[in-house]
Amino acid sequence: MAGESGFDTFVDDLPRKWWFKLLANWIVIPFWAWLRPTPPLPGGPRPTPQPSENVQRMMNLVMPLKDKSPLGRAYAAMAVAQNVNEIFAGLDNVGTVHFARFVVIGDNLCMISVYDGDFTNYIRDFIATVGSVFDAIMDLVEGGEAVKPCETKIDAFIDWIHAHDLFQAPDLPTDLFRLQDAARGVERKREPGLLRSLSREYILQLNANPNFSLGGGYRAYPGFSVAQVRQKLGVGW
Amino acid sequence: MVSVAFDRLEIQGNILRGYRRNLVRHLVLEVRNRDAARRFLGVAAAGGSDDVPRITNEAPGRARPDAFFNIGLTFAGLRALGAPQDTLASFPTEFVEGMTRRALKLGDFGPGAPEHWPQPFDNPARVHIVASIYADFKASLDKAQAQVAPAFTIVGVLDGRSLPNQKVFFDYKDNISQPRFQGIDDPEQRRVDEPKDPLGTVLLGHPTRFEGLEFGVPVPRELGFNGSYNAFRVLRQDAAGFERYLTTAAERLLSHPDVGQLLPKGEEGWIGAGLDRVGALREIVAAQMCGRWRNGVPLALSPDSPLPEPGVSETNFDYPRGSTCPAGSHIRRANPRGGQIVQRIANRTRRLVRRGMSYGPDFDPKLPDDAERGLLGNFIGASLGAQFEAVMYDWINLGLQDPDITGSNDPLLGANEPETSWFDLRLRNGGHIRLRGFPRFVWARGGAYTFLPSLPAITYLSKLTG
């Protein structure tokens, strides 16, 4: 690039140098995180003023298994298999769920789904329909006992699910400044974050939040709800 | 959950039934002196004294005092009174965060965003208690305010009043439909045929409409049991803008090819005596946006005239398939009754008690002005998340309950922008005409989520130490 000095090139190449990576991971980032405490941001999509953005929202629920062994993973597979019919019937009854599936990734049982509207209504209506069925899954995951029976601890259960839904990085990267300031309880009304510190803010969040959803994802027919799609296809809603 | 016996005298009186007084004054209070505040609450819950107003409870056939007095506490207020950590941690997230942090969910953006709210709601940290006085005469309000003043810092005073004939500034008759509760006999609701709601719809610790589901009762139980939550809202209503838009819409409709399906020529007189065609179309637009004619007659029962012969019930109707009430109308969005909705189990689970009074100067549609006026509203239920927020987010501002309205906002209450707003007027042949270009008519000017404790809970709070 014209006008770029040798020093610029040196600095730009730093993140690729082995010794710099070592320095960053072991000293610089921990020191930064200590200097500038960054709470893990809450999971899931955020409400927006645009109605089209409030349908087809992603849930990436990651539930760490208590038993981190092949046998533990097998128990998780069994718990899902034994209850999957009730769970899918419950999701159908909620009326706002496009897709949902269970996957085991590493030692986590994950539920990935796409839904319309408010997250808490989705979860509340789901539990209201399936009753105690989800308790069988909560038995197997870390921290699950504290929020079961899900039905009678519904507020705590919703908070737990929210906390285990992956943080979704904003589609507009600079929105991260506002989110992190809000989480830190800092008010920064006038002065926006400095653009050059954006990657630093992301690294601090990735440090607090090892699992991360990169934006809201791709949608082939944005803005349409489950019921609108069903109505168009003539399959009833 | 089994139903538990409860003593009506232990519940604040503004929850299950309205007082129907002429005036209200909401005092926004900050707790500066914890001991003075606790002493005040203790006396108020125990029946009051010469210096402290009595908290009005839910007494059947209750006597009519000069002033009715009730309180709600914010999360900041509970903390200011010294509620212990485990108690604070037992309240639901939406209440802990408070109304300003839920702004996007409630449609409080643009002109209604909390950063535009005037004092005292510009500083939620100082909004601790909302004390409400209901009376017929101003002197009674002043007396109760003078009694409150020594114990708290009054950071805001909001006066409201009933407009004649139960009207609001948009000239609709309001406050018609309210939930009614199992085990509670409300003489005003005896002829209403909507199913009764379980008490847990509005009071914590009782069965809810969700079979098996329980909303968390804050600890200790003495504090949480029989409590309720209130979304207190200061809602500005742009009456002049609304009347202007009705004229604009009516004039556009005049030349619409399908206008005959909305109002056949010669039927103007059915809409109101002496109305010309524009005048009659204005009333039809207003009625379809609300779901009721401005005199309160529901479109579900009387789609073609506000003066049906014979008369119809204001409250006893449903929304069957092909209902004559537009799916996008305000009352159908806020309470879809037994009609088909997308969220199959949600039909009657999001019921809210609504109590509101108007604020600001009179509005004369013949001499429209833009003075600030609106509604001081209380939206009461056992769960802010499952009721108030669920209605505001999914139904009022997204229209998720019916695929024909998804993506549009409530035409009266919604966060509309002229560039994107739309509403489908229902035609007699089942077709529709899409209205566009209407602005936002209602936006927030303040508010707070409050907890409405039972009387024993107020006594408990008064005895906190430290």
mmCIF file of C-alpha atoms in Angstrom, chain B residues 125-276:
data_model
loop_
_atom_site.group_PDB
_atom_site.id
_atom_site.type_symbol
_atom_site.label_atom_id
_atom_site.label_comp_id
_atom_site.label_asym_id
_atom_site.label_seq_id
_atom_site.Cartn_x
_atom_site.Cartn_y
_atom_site.Cartn_z
ATOM 1 C CA ALA B 125 -32.612 5.519 40.209
ATOM 2 C CA ARG B 126 -34.654 8.061 42.208
ATOM 3 C CA VAL B 127 -38.048 6.561 41.359
ATOM 4 C CA HIS B 128 -38.664 4.383 44.417
ATOM 5 C CA ILE B 129 -42.382 4.425 45.078
ATOM 6 C CA VAL B 130 -45.396 5.427 43.050
ATOM 7 C CA ALA B 131 -48.130 6.377 45.529
ATOM 8 C CA SER B 132 -51.543 6.854 43.983
ATOM 9 C CA ILE B 133 -54.375 8.845 45.509
ATOM 10 C CA TYR B 134 -57.866 8.522 44.033
ATOM 11 C CA ALA B 135 -60.577 10.980 45.096
ATOM 12 C CA ASP B 136 -63.456 13.078 43.870
ATOM 13 C CA PHE B 137 -62.105 16.394 45.121
ATOM 14 C CA LYS B 138 -58.739 18.088 44.824
ATOM 15 C CA ALA B 139 -58.681 18.934 48.530
ATOM 16 C CA SER B 140 -58.538 15.204 49.333
ATOM 17 C CA LEU B 141 -55.560 14.782 47.010
ATOM 18 C CA ASP B 142 -53.779 17.736 48.611
ATOM 19 C CA LYS B 143 -54.429 16.394 52.094
ATOM 20 C CA ALA B 144 -52.973 12.976 51.312
ATOM 21 C CA GLN B 145 -49.995 14.561 49.556
ATOM 22 C CA ALA B 146 -49.313 16.715 52.626
ATOM 23 C CA GLN B 147 -49.360 13.540 54.723
ATOM 24 C CA VAL B 148 -46.886 11.786 52.434
ATOM 25 C CA ALA B 149 -44.461 14.710 52.098
ATOM 26 C CA PRO B 150 -42.695 14.487 55.484
ATOM 27 C CA ALA B 151 -41.662 10.856 55.023
ATOM 28 C CA PHE B 152 -40.340 10.960 51.449
ATOM 29 C CA THR B 153 -38.860 13.257 48.838
ATOM 30 C CA ILE B 154 -41.561 13.887 46.269
ATOM 31 C CA VAL B 155 -39.741 13.853 42.929
ATOM 32 C CA GLY B 156 -42.831 13.950 40.711
ATOM 33 C CA VAL B 157 -46.534 14.766 40.901
ATOM 34 C CA LEU B 158 -48.810 13.574 38.094
ATOM 35 C CA ASP B 159 -52.456 14.584 38.129
ATOM 36 C CA GLY B 160 -55.108 12.786 36.150
ATOM 37 C CA ARG B 161 -58.854 12.871 35.843
ATOM 38 C CA SER B 162 -61.755 10.968 34.352
ATOM 39 C CA LEU B 163 -63.087 12.510 31.188
ATOM 40 C CA PRO B 164 -66.885 12.636 30.870
ATOM 41 C CA ASN B 165 -68.646 9.436 29.713
ATOM 42 C CA GLN B 166 -65.554 7.224 30.300
ATOM 43 C CA LYS B 167 -63.903 8.763 27.230
ATOM 44 C CA VAL B 168 -60.227 9.166 26.366
ATOM 45 C CA PHE B 169 -58.796 12.029 24.295
ATOM 46 C CA PHE B 170 -59.243 10.066 21.083
ATOM 47 C CA ASP B 171 -62.946 10.288 21.970
ATOM 48 C CA TYR B 172 -63.397 6.551 22.436
ATOM 49 C CA LYS B 173 -65.292 5.206 25.376
ATOM 50 C CA ASP B 174 -62.640 3.265 27.303
ATOM 51 C CA ASN B 175 -62.337 0.985 30.301
ATOM 52 C CA ILE B 176 -65.052 -1.380 29.083
ATOM 53 C CA SER B 177 -63.435 -4.787 29.150
ATOM 54 C CA GLN B 178 -61.559 -6.010 32.205
ATOM 55 C CA PRO B 179 -60.677 -9.489 33.348
ATOM 56 C CA ARG B 180 -62.891 -10.874 36.068
ATOM 57 C CA PHE B 181 -61.654 -13.306 38.612
ATOM 58 C CA GLN B 182 -62.721 -16.604 40.026
ATOM 59 C CA GLY B 183 -64.113 -16.184 43.501
ATOM 60 C CA ILE B 184 -64.464 -12.417 43.207
ATOM 61 C CA ASP B 185 -67.913 -10.957 42.782
ATOM 62 C CA ASP B 186 -67.705 -7.623 41.037
ATOM 63 C CA PRO B 187 -71.191 -6.147 40.611
ATOM 64 C CA GLU B 188 -70.005 -4.157 37.587
ATOM 65 C CA GLN B 189 -69.012 -7.345 35.801
ATOM 66 C CA ARG B 190 -72.014 -9.573 36.537
ATOM 67 C CA ARG B 191 -73.347 -9.431 33.014
ATOM 68 C CA VAL B 192 -70.001 -10.069 31.334
ATOM 69 C CA ASP B 193 -69.707 -13.532 29.818
ATOM 70 C CA GLU B 194 -65.951 -13.767 29.215
ATOM 71 C CA PRO B 195 -64.532 -16.749 31.102
ATOM 72 C CA LYS B 196 -63.372 -15.924 34.586
ATOM 73 C CA ASP B 197 -59.630 -15.825 35.069
ATOM 74 C CA PRO B 198 -57.872 -17.636 37.879
ATOM 75 C CA LEU B 199 -56.678 -15.346 40.645
ATOM 76 C CA GLY B 200 -53.055 -16.111 39.734
ATOM 77 C CA THR B 201 -53.530 -13.984 36.626
ATOM 78 C CA VAL B 202 -53.114 -11.009 38.862
ATOM 79 C CA LEU B 203 -51.974 -12.171 42.304
ATOM 80 C CA LEU B 204 -48.773 -14.064 43.082
ATOM 81 C CA GLY B 205 -49.057 -17.446 44.747
ATOM 82 C CA HIS B 206 -52.340 -18.511 43.122
ATOM 83 C CA PRO B 207 -53.079 -20.829 40.171
ATOM 84 C CA THR B 208 -52.620 -19.249 36.762
ATOM 85 C CA ARG B 209 -54.265 -19.852 33.404
ATOM 86 C CA PHE B 210 -51.148 -21.808 32.399
ATOM 87 C CA GLU B 211 -51.830 -25.250 33.721
ATOM 88 C CA GLY B 212 -48.971 -26.263 35.980
ATOM 89 C CA LEU B 213 -46.968 -23.086 35.512
ATOM 90 C CA GLU B 214 -46.213 -20.860 38.476
ATOM 91 C CA PHE B 215 -44.888 -17.347 38.495
ATOM 92 C CA GLY B 216 -42.166 -16.978 41.115
ATOM 93 C CA VAL B 217 -43.289 -15.639 44.471
ATOM 94 C CA PRO B 218 -40.560 -13.382 45.889
ATOM 95 C CA VAL B 219 -39.140 -14.387 49.266
ATOM 96 C CA PRO B 220 -39.964 -14.284 52.055
ATOM 97 C CA ARG B 221 -43.452 -15.463 51.201
ATOM 98 C CA GLU B 222 -44.859 -12.820 53.517
ATOM 99 C CA LEU B 223 -43.531 -10.240 51.057
ATOM 100 C CA GLY B 224 -44.328 -11.975 47.792
ATOM 101 C CA PHE B 225 -47.648 -13.720 48.412
ATOM 102 C CA ASN B 226 -50.692 -11.839 47.109
ATOM 103 C CA GLY B 227 -48.433 -9.265 45.481
ATOM 104 C CA SER B 228 -48.835 -8.092 41.926
ATOM 105 C CA TYR B 229 -46.908 -6.098 39.335
ATOM 106 C CA ASN B 230 -47.833 -2.893 37.625
ATOM 107 C CA ALA B 231 -46.501 -1.292 34.489
ATOM 108 C CA PHE B 232 -47.165 2.349 35.271
ATOM 109 C CA ARG B 233 -47.126 4.314 32.038
ATOM 110 C CA VAL B 234 -47.378 7.981 31.161
ATOM 111 C CA LEU B 235 -48.637 7.788 27.593
ATOM 112 C CA ARG B 236 -48.901 10.906 25.498
ATOM 113 C CA GLN B 237 -51.825 10.844 23.079
ATOM 114 C CA ASP B 238 -51.662 12.978 19.962
ATOM 115 C CA ALA B 239 -55.376 13.715 19.706
ATOM 116 C CA ALA B 240 -54.919 16.435 17.073
ATOM 117 C CA GLY B 241 -52.720 14.179 14.935
ATOM 118 C CA PHE B 242 -55.259 11.389 15.210
ATOM 119 C CA GLU B 243 -58.203 13.567 14.102
ATOM 120 C CA ARG B 244 -56.055 14.936 11.271
ATOM 121 C CA TYR B 245 -55.218 11.470 10.074
ATOM 122 C CA LEU B 246 -58.870 10.383 10.137
ATOM 123 C CA THR B 247 -59.676 13.231 7.751
ATOM 124 C CA THR B 248 -56.728 12.402 5.488
ATOM 125 C CA ALA B 249 -57.739 8.744 5.368
ATOM 126 C CA ALA B 250 -61.410 9.530 4.756
ATOM 127 C CA GLU B 251 -60.584 11.904 1.897
ATOM 128 C CA ARG B 252 -58.342 9.306 0.266
ATOM 129 C CA LEU B 253 -60.998 6.630 0.651
ATOM 130 C CA LEU B 254 -63.634 8.765 -1.103
ATOM 131 C CA SER B 255 -62.096 7.981 -4.478
ATOM 132 C CA HIS B 256 -61.133 4.360 -3.732
ATOM 133 C CA PRO B 257 -62.850 1.934 -6.141
ATOM 134 C CA ASP B 258 -63.940 -0.325 -3.259
ATOM 135 C CA VAL B 259 -65.248 2.382 -0.959
ATOM 136 C CA GLY B 260 -68.806 1.194 -1.563
ATOM 137 C CA GLN B 261 -67.914 -2.014 0.307
ATOM 138 C CA LEU B 262 -66.882 0.106 3.256
ATOM 139 C CA LEU B 263 -69.792 2.520 3.195
ATOM 140 C CA PRO B 264 -72.583 2.068 0.626
ATOM 141 C CA LYS B 265 -73.856 5.399 -0.664
ATOM 142 C CA GLY B 266 -76.815 6.610 1.349
ATOM 143 C CA GLU B 267 -75.804 4.813 4.577
ATOM 144 C CA GLU B 268 -73.928 7.785 6.049
ATOM 145 C CA GLY B 269 -76.812 8.396 8.454
ATOM 146 C CA TRP B 270 -76.266 4.951 10.023
ATOM 147 C CA ILE B 271 -72.909 6.144 11.237
ATOM 148 C CA GLY B 272 -74.120 9.328 12.856
ATOM 149 C CA ALA B 273 -76.858 11.884 12.444
ATOM 150 C CA GLY B 274 -75.933 14.716 10.096
ATOM 151 C CA LEU B 275 -72.607 13.231 8.978
ATOM 152 C CA ASP B 276 -71.440 13.815 5.420
#
